[in-house]
Amino acid sequence: MKITTVGVCIICGIFPLLILPQLPGTLTLASLTVFACVLVFIPFKTVRYIALTLLFFVWGILAAKQILWAGETLTGATQDAIVEITATDGMTTHYGQITHLQGRRIFPAPGLVLYGEYLPQAVCAGQLWSMKLKVRAVHGQLNDGGFDSQRYAIAQHQPLTGRFLQASVIEPNCSLRAQYLASLQTTLQPYMWNAVILGLGMGERLSVPKEIKNIMRDTGTAHLMAISGLHIAFAALLAAGLIRGGQVFLPGRWIQWQMPLIGGICCAAFYAWLTGMQPPALRTVVALAMWGMLKLSGRQWSGWDVWICCLAAILLMDPVAILSQSLWLSAAAVAALIFWYQWFPCPEWQLPPVLRAVVSLIHLQLGITLLLMPVQIVIFHGISLTSFIANLFAIPLVTFITVPLILAAMVVHLSGPLILEQGLWFLADRSLALLFWGLKSLPEGWINIAERWQWLTFSPWFLLVVWRLNAWRTLPAMCVAGGLLMCWPLWQKPRPDEWQVYMLDVGQGLAMVIARNGKAILYDTGLAWPEGDSGQQLIIPWLHWHNLEPEGGYSES
């Protein structure tokens, strides 16, 4: 059985987690397991593929049940627990894992987020605290087209949230990563862009100002702040290059082609640990490890083979990752690039090397902008009109200048000399100043897209296939029919005599939307707080998604 076939079985088996309204019971899972084991003995390939898919389906359901166990069992009563702090903002928001409950160890440790309370003493990652906890399962506002915070929390392995009633420290020492992070924070205080440097180098995004996040979101460059494939793969490439260069000084019998590959992956795993091993970073390490094993096999693998195997390995290691929007965004981006380079390769014009690199970058960015549009609209309900231009200079600047300077400074921070470290931090800070000067110079480009435009965003895929297959000549009627079907939702006009009433969850209650002929009247927009309100965060995006325009006044609770 081919490894790619097994990968397809893994993806198909775990995919139902994305759409199941509730998880099957234990008896159902046991029956499916027995049924799959019986199917294995039937000597037909298709039947065995079905059996393997069923077994992976059971594996995914069991993993999901393990995550949901904490939310179903620990809520309500006060719990005596030992909590290991994994991240904190230093004030009232703390991320942790419950390692012991009522004196008994729990494995795997469920994650939780503690809000609204200062701990009795200074807190850092790696500390162990004895706490009396009052927790509840994470919940979200499940409005149609809104952000599902519950699904996000489960994908992040943080099914619990709550507060502590009592807390006392058991192990006050910080982890090595936390100590290193604290040292970096002290060193970077004089620099203007210190929060962004820590975000790029260590994955610490809690301290990044909201203004910076909004700029990167509006220009479509927010992906640069995530410690994911770009940063970790670059660290692996850099380490592999250094190891390969060092082999020049070794005797010929000691030189093995596998060493740079293995060393690069090991360095990537270490860097992912240094940045906190957040789920996107962990998924990148798993994908790199799978790619490395495919390379070490000595066979030639196509881009689609590698894509299937890497995605399957990620889902096998962490089945609930299928709920993560960032995973699907990354997987769709890679699939789009594979498709783009196969169906529309970069023109091979005779150009100087610099212009050739510029043309290649424009070709890449054009493909990712056009082909990733459907996924962006489904996830973010909008697109950035300036993302193409912003990424043309942001990606090379961050990838080839800022990140290498930050990585070098992080190494020199441990070894010295101080003057070299300060020079590297200064250059990294100035490169970020140049980056954000360019981003701020761009006009506001974010636009919200209504749901009815969703199918039309597949037109770049459709047009590319039609052009490459010359279908506009051989099958003109089918091409016209396909285009009309994608435009069909745009032709649907609301009936002027039809009234619609929607109830929206706004947290502490419900909001009412009365809609007619594309107009909407709102009643009770929910709570407000210093940083925002439910109307701006929940109701306005919902109205944009459903192509409704608020009309008249509305009442605030």
XYZ file of C-alpha atoms in Angstrom:
557
model
C 0.000 0.000 0.000
C 1.421 3.370 -1.015
C 2.149 5.910 1.669
C 0.120 8.486 -0.254
C -2.859 6.115 -0.175
C -2.505 5.800 3.591
C -2.308 9.598 3.755
C -5.574 9.955 1.835
C -7.207 7.447 4.214
C -6.001 9.490 7.207
C -7.363 12.744 5.781
C -10.705 11.185 4.815
C -11.020 9.426 8.177
C -10.381 12.508 10.310
C -12.208 15.006 8.081
C -15.675 14.216 9.581
C -14.540 15.942 12.792
C -15.015 19.181 10.880
C -18.716 18.600 10.200
C -20.072 16.254 12.891
C -22.653 18.008 15.121
C -21.798 15.654 17.997
C -19.341 12.837 18.637
C -20.463 9.196 18.424
C -20.761 7.207 21.645
C -18.351 4.578 22.925
C -20.542 1.677 21.765
C -20.648 3.072 18.229
C -16.864 3.463 18.165
C -16.368 -0.097 19.423
C -18.710 -1.419 16.737
C -16.912 0.539 14.019
C -13.543 -0.781 15.222
C -14.726 -4.400 15.113
C -16.317 -3.828 11.699
C -13.092 -2.305 10.341
C -11.024 -5.220 11.658
C -13.359 -7.644 9.874
C -13.072 -5.692 6.620
C -9.277 -5.958 6.735
C -9.498 -9.711 6.032
C -11.500 -9.217 2.827
C -8.975 -9.493 -0.056
C -10.053 -6.402 -1.997
C -8.023 -3.206 -2.011
C -11.027 -0.900 -1.937
C -12.506 -2.684 1.073
C -9.209 -2.471 2.931
C -8.980 1.233 2.176
C -12.438 1.644 3.715
C -11.338 -0.339 6.772
C -8.255 1.818 7.209
C -10.328 4.986 6.846
C -12.745 3.744 9.529
C -9.868 3.059 11.931
C -8.507 6.567 11.447
C -12.024 7.930 11.943
C -12.183 6.166 15.319
C -8.737 7.534 16.176
C -9.867 11.078 15.423
C -13.060 10.720 17.475
C -11.124 9.366 20.466
C -8.694 12.292 20.278
C -11.599 14.754 20.186
C -13.267 13.031 23.149
C -10.018 13.340 25.086
C -9.987 17.109 24.512
C -13.669 17.541 25.411
C -13.406 15.407 28.565
C -12.086 18.319 30.621
C -14.946 20.623 29.648
C -17.544 17.956 30.413
C -16.036 16.757 33.714
C -14.242 19.586 35.502
C -16.838 22.346 35.241
C -19.144 23.306 38.064
C -17.379 22.219 41.253
C -14.224 23.788 42.676
C -11.138 21.821 41.669
C -7.856 21.421 43.559
C -5.224 21.344 40.852
C -1.568 21.860 40.069
C -1.165 24.140 37.073
C 1.960 24.615 34.979
C 2.109 28.102 33.484
C 2.902 28.000 29.766
C 2.464 31.690 28.870
C 1.402 34.927 30.523
C 1.042 38.598 29.788
C 2.524 39.342 33.224
C -0.786 40.780 34.461
C -4.198 39.122 34.461
C -4.130 36.645 31.572
C -2.365 33.342 32.135
C -2.187 30.220 29.982
C -1.492 26.902 31.636
C -1.950 23.149 31.779
C -3.557 21.146 34.579
C -0.914 18.535 35.378
C -2.496 17.177 38.593
C -6.121 17.065 39.716
C -7.106 16.169 43.279
C -3.563 14.878 43.816
C -3.564 12.601 40.751
C -1.585 13.214 37.594
C -3.503 13.865 34.363
C -2.170 12.883 30.958
C -2.472 14.508 28.542
C -2.721 17.702 30.558
C -5.755 19.816 29.536
C -5.019 23.446 28.752
C -6.824 26.385 30.300
C -6.844 30.170 30.224
C -7.166 32.150 33.476
C -8.565 35.676 33.205
C -9.072 38.666 35.430
C -6.804 37.973 38.410
C -3.266 38.910 39.406
C -1.276 36.031 40.879
C 0.165 36.617 44.373
C 3.703 37.018 43.020
C 5.581 37.504 39.783
C 4.649 34.836 37.278
C 6.494 33.335 34.328
C 6.278 30.299 32.090
C 7.477 27.061 33.644
C 6.254 27.742 37.174
C 4.054 25.233 39.016
C 1.152 26.600 41.042
C -1.255 24.929 43.438
C -4.681 26.413 42.764
C -8.324 26.139 43.657
C -9.984 26.539 40.294
C -13.447 27.408 39.119
C -13.466 26.504 35.434
C -15.945 26.150 32.620
C -15.814 24.924 29.070
C -14.878 27.493 26.460
C -17.906 28.811 24.628
C -18.317 31.088 21.661
C -20.924 33.070 19.796
C -22.147 30.627 17.160
C -23.630 33.193 14.811
C -23.789 32.201 11.162
C -20.638 33.455 9.491
C -19.014 34.592 12.744
C -15.726 33.563 14.321
C -16.071 30.294 16.255
C -13.917 30.892 19.334
C -14.893 27.509 20.788
C -13.545 25.623 17.775
C -10.397 27.761 17.885
C -9.825 26.967 21.580
C -10.249 23.228 21.023
C -7.818 23.314 18.097
C -5.345 25.083 20.421
C -5.867 22.386 23.107
C -7.315 24.960 25.516
C -10.834 23.648 26.247
C -11.130 25.376 29.644
C -11.313 28.919 30.889
C -11.988 30.317 34.337
C -10.435 31.863 37.415
C -8.574 30.781 40.527
C -9.909 31.216 44.058
C -6.592 30.523 45.787
C -3.084 30.188 44.407
C 0.308 29.400 45.887
C 3.510 28.743 44.031
C 5.096 25.290 44.263
C 8.009 25.664 41.849
C 8.976 29.340 41.450
C 11.752 28.778 38.911
C 11.008 29.794 35.354
C 11.701 27.546 32.399
C 14.881 28.050 30.401
C 12.830 29.557 27.593
C 11.146 31.999 29.983
C 14.505 33.048 31.424
C 15.887 33.593 27.944
C 12.762 35.539 26.966
C 13.040 37.765 30.049
C 16.676 38.463 29.209
C 15.720 39.403 25.645
C 12.926 41.680 26.868
C 15.370 43.559 29.081
C 17.874 43.928 26.249
C 15.256 45.094 23.730
C 13.616 47.762 25.890
C 15.465 50.692 24.224
C 14.308 49.704 20.729
C 11.111 51.089 19.214
C 9.973 47.851 17.584
C 10.895 45.525 20.460
C 7.414 43.948 20.647
C 7.493 43.060 16.942
C 11.041 41.699 17.263
C 9.914 39.392 20.073
C 6.906 38.375 18.013
C 9.052 37.493 15.001
C 11.843 35.849 16.965
C 10.100 34.192 19.915
C 6.451 34.008 18.923
C 5.432 36.381 21.738
C 2.456 38.238 20.286
C 0.658 39.139 23.529
C 2.595 42.395 23.822
C 2.247 43.469 20.176
C 0.170 46.697 20.122
C -3.306 46.491 18.638
C -2.427 49.247 16.164
C 0.365 47.124 14.687
C -1.922 44.097 14.443
C -4.537 46.174 12.621
C -1.966 47.497 10.138
C -0.742 43.999 9.337
C -4.295 42.683 9.058
C -5.414 45.474 6.729
C -2.390 44.990 4.466
C -2.567 41.191 4.435
C 0.824 40.731 6.127
C -0.363 39.333 9.475
C 0.939 35.896 8.471
C 4.490 37.199 8.919
C 3.946 37.459 12.690
C 3.086 33.775 13.096
C 5.978 31.463 13.923
C 5.053 28.951 11.255
C 6.394 27.537 8.028
C 8.199 30.644 6.794
C 10.347 31.227 9.885
C 10.982 27.616 10.886
C 11.709 26.437 7.347
C 14.118 29.350 6.948
C 15.850 28.362 10.215
C 16.126 24.788 8.917
C 17.529 26.008 5.585
C 20.042 28.261 7.327
C 21.200 25.465 9.645
C 21.460 23.003 6.754
C 23.538 25.516 4.790
C 25.925 26.037 7.708
C 26.313 22.284 8.209
C 26.917 21.775 4.496
C 29.518 24.528 4.528
C 31.209 22.950 7.540
C 31.539 19.643 5.686
C 34.169 21.268 3.479
C 36.634 20.902 6.353
C 35.841 17.219 7.027
C 37.517 14.142 5.523
C 35.659 12.697 2.564
C 34.670 9.521 4.399
C 32.832 11.579 7.039
C 30.732 13.524 4.565
C 27.178 12.230 4.233
C 24.498 13.993 2.210
C 21.924 13.195 4.887
C 23.647 15.227 7.613
C 22.598 18.741 6.474
C 19.026 17.532 6.058
C 18.836 15.888 9.488
C 20.696 18.736 11.161
C 18.411 21.337 9.600
C 15.290 19.537 10.814
C 16.750 19.178 14.325
C 17.588 22.889 14.436
C 14.075 23.700 13.212
C 12.619 21.589 16.034
C 14.824 23.384 18.571
C 13.766 26.779 17.244
C 10.106 25.738 17.404
C 10.628 24.757 21.066
C 12.351 28.080 21.711
C 9.324 29.943 20.365
C 6.983 28.069 22.701
C 6.034 25.156 20.416
C 2.740 26.780 19.533
C 0.397 24.616 17.414
C 1.385 26.232 14.059
C 5.054 25.728 14.909
C 4.456 22.132 15.991
C 2.610 21.413 12.765
C 5.506 22.860 10.780
C 7.989 20.601 12.581
C 5.814 17.543 11.902
C 5.550 18.497 8.222
C 9.311 19.078 8.000
C 9.991 15.712 9.629
C 7.693 13.973 7.145
C 9.320 15.800 4.229
C 12.731 14.769 5.573
C 11.705 11.112 5.746
C 10.428 11.272 2.181
C 13.754 12.766 1.054
C 15.728 10.132 2.968
C 13.771 7.371 1.230
C 15.719 8.162 -1.939
C 12.615 8.253 -4.139
C 11.261 11.051 -6.292
C 8.080 12.528 -4.849
C 5.776 14.982 -6.569
C 4.576 18.137 -4.880
C 1.108 16.644 -4.378
C 2.603 13.508 -2.785
C 4.504 15.625 -0.271
C 1.426 17.779 0.393
C -0.779 14.757 1.114
C 1.818 13.062 3.331
C 2.572 16.207 5.354
C -1.109 17.031 5.902
C -1.823 13.418 6.869
C 1.095 13.359 9.329
C -0.167 16.544 11.000
C -3.693 15.153 11.361
C -2.418 11.795 12.609
C -0.327 13.466 15.316
C -3.056 15.954 16.255
C -6.507 15.062 14.865
C -8.233 18.146 16.340
C -5.886 20.306 14.246
C -8.444 19.803 11.489
C -10.557 22.401 13.333
C -7.795 24.988 12.994
C -8.380 27.708 10.425
C -4.647 28.418 10.286
C -3.980 24.819 9.220
C -6.458 25.030 6.367
C -5.135 28.430 5.346
C -1.572 27.056 5.226
C -2.601 23.843 3.455
C -4.654 25.791 0.913
C -1.756 28.184 0.296
C 0.657 25.327 -0.431
C -1.892 23.542 -2.633
C -2.567 26.779 -4.509
C 1.140 27.297 -5.176
C 1.599 23.723 -6.406
C -1.377 24.168 -8.719
C -0.172 27.613 -9.848
C 3.333 26.482 -10.781
C 2.036 23.399 -12.588
C -0.658 25.158 -14.608
C 0.961 28.569 -15.026
C 4.752 28.316 -14.577
C 6.836 31.437 -14.331
C 7.787 32.763 -17.788
C 11.412 32.012 -18.625
C 12.397 35.346 -20.080
C 16.022 36.231 -20.679
C 16.514 38.796 -17.917
C 19.310 39.867 -15.575
C 19.343 37.909 -12.272
C 17.862 40.773 -10.245
C 14.959 41.325 -12.636
C 14.477 37.572 -12.871
C 14.079 37.411 -9.083
C 11.592 40.294 -9.162
C 9.529 38.607 -11.889
C 9.544 35.329 -9.937
C 8.368 37.117 -6.796
C 5.571 38.905 -8.691
C 4.524 35.604 -10.278
C 4.419 33.872 -6.882
C 2.522 36.675 -5.168
C 0.029 36.931 -8.025
C -0.737 33.225 -7.750
C -1.179 33.216 -3.986
C -3.341 36.349 -4.116
C -5.731 35.037 -6.764
C -5.965 31.372 -5.803
C -6.171 31.850 -2.043
C -9.054 34.318 -2.314
C -11.859 31.748 -1.704
C -10.301 30.510 1.541
C -9.582 34.044 2.733
C -13.180 35.099 2.231
C -14.560 32.019 3.999
C -12.273 32.548 7.010
C -11.890 36.329 7.220
C -15.019 37.469 5.306
C -12.975 40.004 3.423
C -9.830 40.687 1.418
C -7.102 43.287 1.404
C -6.711 45.202 -1.853
C -3.199 46.264 -0.834
C -1.947 42.793 0.141
C -0.354 42.167 -3.262
C 1.828 45.285 -3.103
C 2.449 44.974 0.640
C 3.687 41.389 0.411
C 5.913 42.192 -2.572
C 8.249 44.155 -0.320
C 7.281 42.787 3.124
C 8.059 39.119 2.467
C 11.605 39.641 1.063
C 12.408 42.259 3.702
C 11.244 40.135 6.634
C 12.479 36.798 5.273
C 15.933 37.751 4.042
C 16.835 40.721 6.256
C 14.795 41.044 9.450
C 14.488 37.392 10.483
C 18.172 36.523 9.794
C 19.238 39.580 11.809
C 16.948 38.571 14.681
C 18.144 34.957 14.650
C 21.775 36.058 14.569
C 21.179 38.511 17.422
C 19.469 35.786 19.468
C 22.545 33.579 19.084
C 24.996 36.403 19.820
C 22.890 37.301 22.887
C 24.131 34.055 24.432
C 27.737 34.244 23.298
C 28.590 37.921 22.820
C 30.282 40.244 22.054
C 27.841 42.896 23.252
C 28.733 45.446 20.550
C 27.901 42.934 17.809
C 24.606 42.046 19.465
C 23.601 45.700 19.764
C 24.466 46.265 16.119
C 22.308 43.340 15.026
C 19.354 44.482 17.150
C 19.716 48.008 15.771
C 19.684 46.787 12.173
C 16.671 44.548 12.843
C 14.857 47.465 14.482
C 15.615 49.764 11.535
C 14.468 47.138 9.032
C 11.141 46.913 10.871
C 10.892 50.702 10.891
C 11.321 50.603 7.101
C 8.722 47.834 6.819
C 6.038 49.659 8.783
C 6.821 52.942 7.080
C 5.985 51.212 3.819
C 2.858 49.538 5.220
C 1.565 52.791 6.724
C 2.117 54.551 3.394
C -0.365 52.246 1.693
C -4.039 53.250 1.633
C -6.554 51.352 3.725
C -7.243 48.319 1.603
C -9.428 46.015 3.684
C -12.925 45.462 2.320
C -15.638 43.211 3.730
C -17.126 40.707 1.300
C -20.703 39.426 1.470
C -21.459 35.716 1.370
C -23.075 35.962 -2.064
C -19.677 36.731 -3.658
C -18.157 33.548 -2.287
C -18.593 31.344 -5.357
C -17.375 34.039 -7.740
C -13.991 34.033 -5.985
C -13.332 30.604 -7.527
C -13.195 32.271 -10.945
C -9.339 32.452 -11.007
C -9.184 28.655 -10.618
C -11.924 28.215 -13.218
C -10.388 30.612 -15.742
C -6.931 29.085 -15.362
C -8.252 25.584 -16.080
C -10.343 26.853 -19.019
C -7.329 28.644 -20.495
C -4.829 25.804 -20.043
C -7.189 23.134 -21.409
C -8.319 25.403 -24.245
C -11.872 24.660 -23.092
C -13.145 28.043 -24.241
C -12.810 26.711 -27.788
C -13.742 23.055 -27.358
C -16.459 23.410 -24.682
C -17.743 27.004 -24.881
C -21.237 26.167 -23.611
C -19.855 24.473 -20.504
C -17.547 27.418 -19.815
C -20.430 29.892 -20.063
C -22.604 27.680 -17.849
C -19.865 27.444 -15.229
C -19.420 31.214 -15.186
C -23.167 31.780 -14.872
C -23.406 29.328 -11.979
C -20.690 31.184 -10.072
C -22.582 34.440 -10.608
C -25.975 32.961 -9.711
C -26.042 34.163 -6.047
C -25.469 37.738 -7.249
C -28.691 37.641 -9.250
C -30.826 36.706 -6.266
C -32.674 39.813 -5.115
C -34.507 39.934 -1.776
C -38.258 40.014 -2.074
C -39.495 43.488 -1.091
C -42.507 42.083 0.781
C -40.524 39.524 2.798
C -39.580 40.224 6.429
C -36.878 38.277 8.256
C -36.047 38.200 11.964
C -32.661 36.972 13.223
C -31.527 36.348 16.794
C -27.789 36.829 17.380
C -25.749 35.689 20.356
C -23.818 38.680 21.725
C -22.477 37.061 24.890
C -24.630 38.341 27.750
C -27.926 37.930 25.922
C -29.329 38.125 22.431
C -29.586 40.824 19.790
C -32.437 41.044 17.305
C -32.083 41.926 13.623
C -35.220 42.719 11.626
C -34.398 42.668 7.897
C -36.356 43.639 4.802
C -35.211 44.404 1.253
C -31.499 44.497 2.206
C -32.058 46.867 5.152
C -31.829 45.951 8.825
C -33.049 47.399 12.105
C -31.118 46.364 15.217
C -32.389 46.004 18.729
C -30.054 45.454 21.700
C -26.455 45.371 20.467
C -25.032 43.765 23.599
C -22.386 44.892 26.031
C -19.734 47.572 25.618
C -16.278 47.778 27.217
C -13.342 50.209 27.024
C -11.713 48.459 24.044
C -14.862 47.901 21.999
C -18.405 46.580 22.008
C -20.437 43.623 20.788
C -21.958 45.683 17.999
C -18.601 46.362 16.349
C -17.104 42.912 16.947
C -20.099 40.649 16.285
C -23.079 42.376 14.703
C -21.459 44.627 12.073
C -19.375 41.750 10.566
C -22.523 39.603 10.512
C -24.428 42.332 8.645
C -21.617 42.684 6.088
C -21.517 38.912 5.534
C -25.275 38.778 4.892
C -25.270 41.934 2.722
C -27.527 43.870 5.096
C -27.301 47.604 5.669
C -28.252 48.915 9.139
C -30.960 51.530 8.944
C -32.210 53.900 11.596
C -31.301 53.823 15.276
C -30.658 50.881 17.528
C -30.912 50.311 21.225
C -27.930 49.452 23.415
C -28.254 47.321 26.516
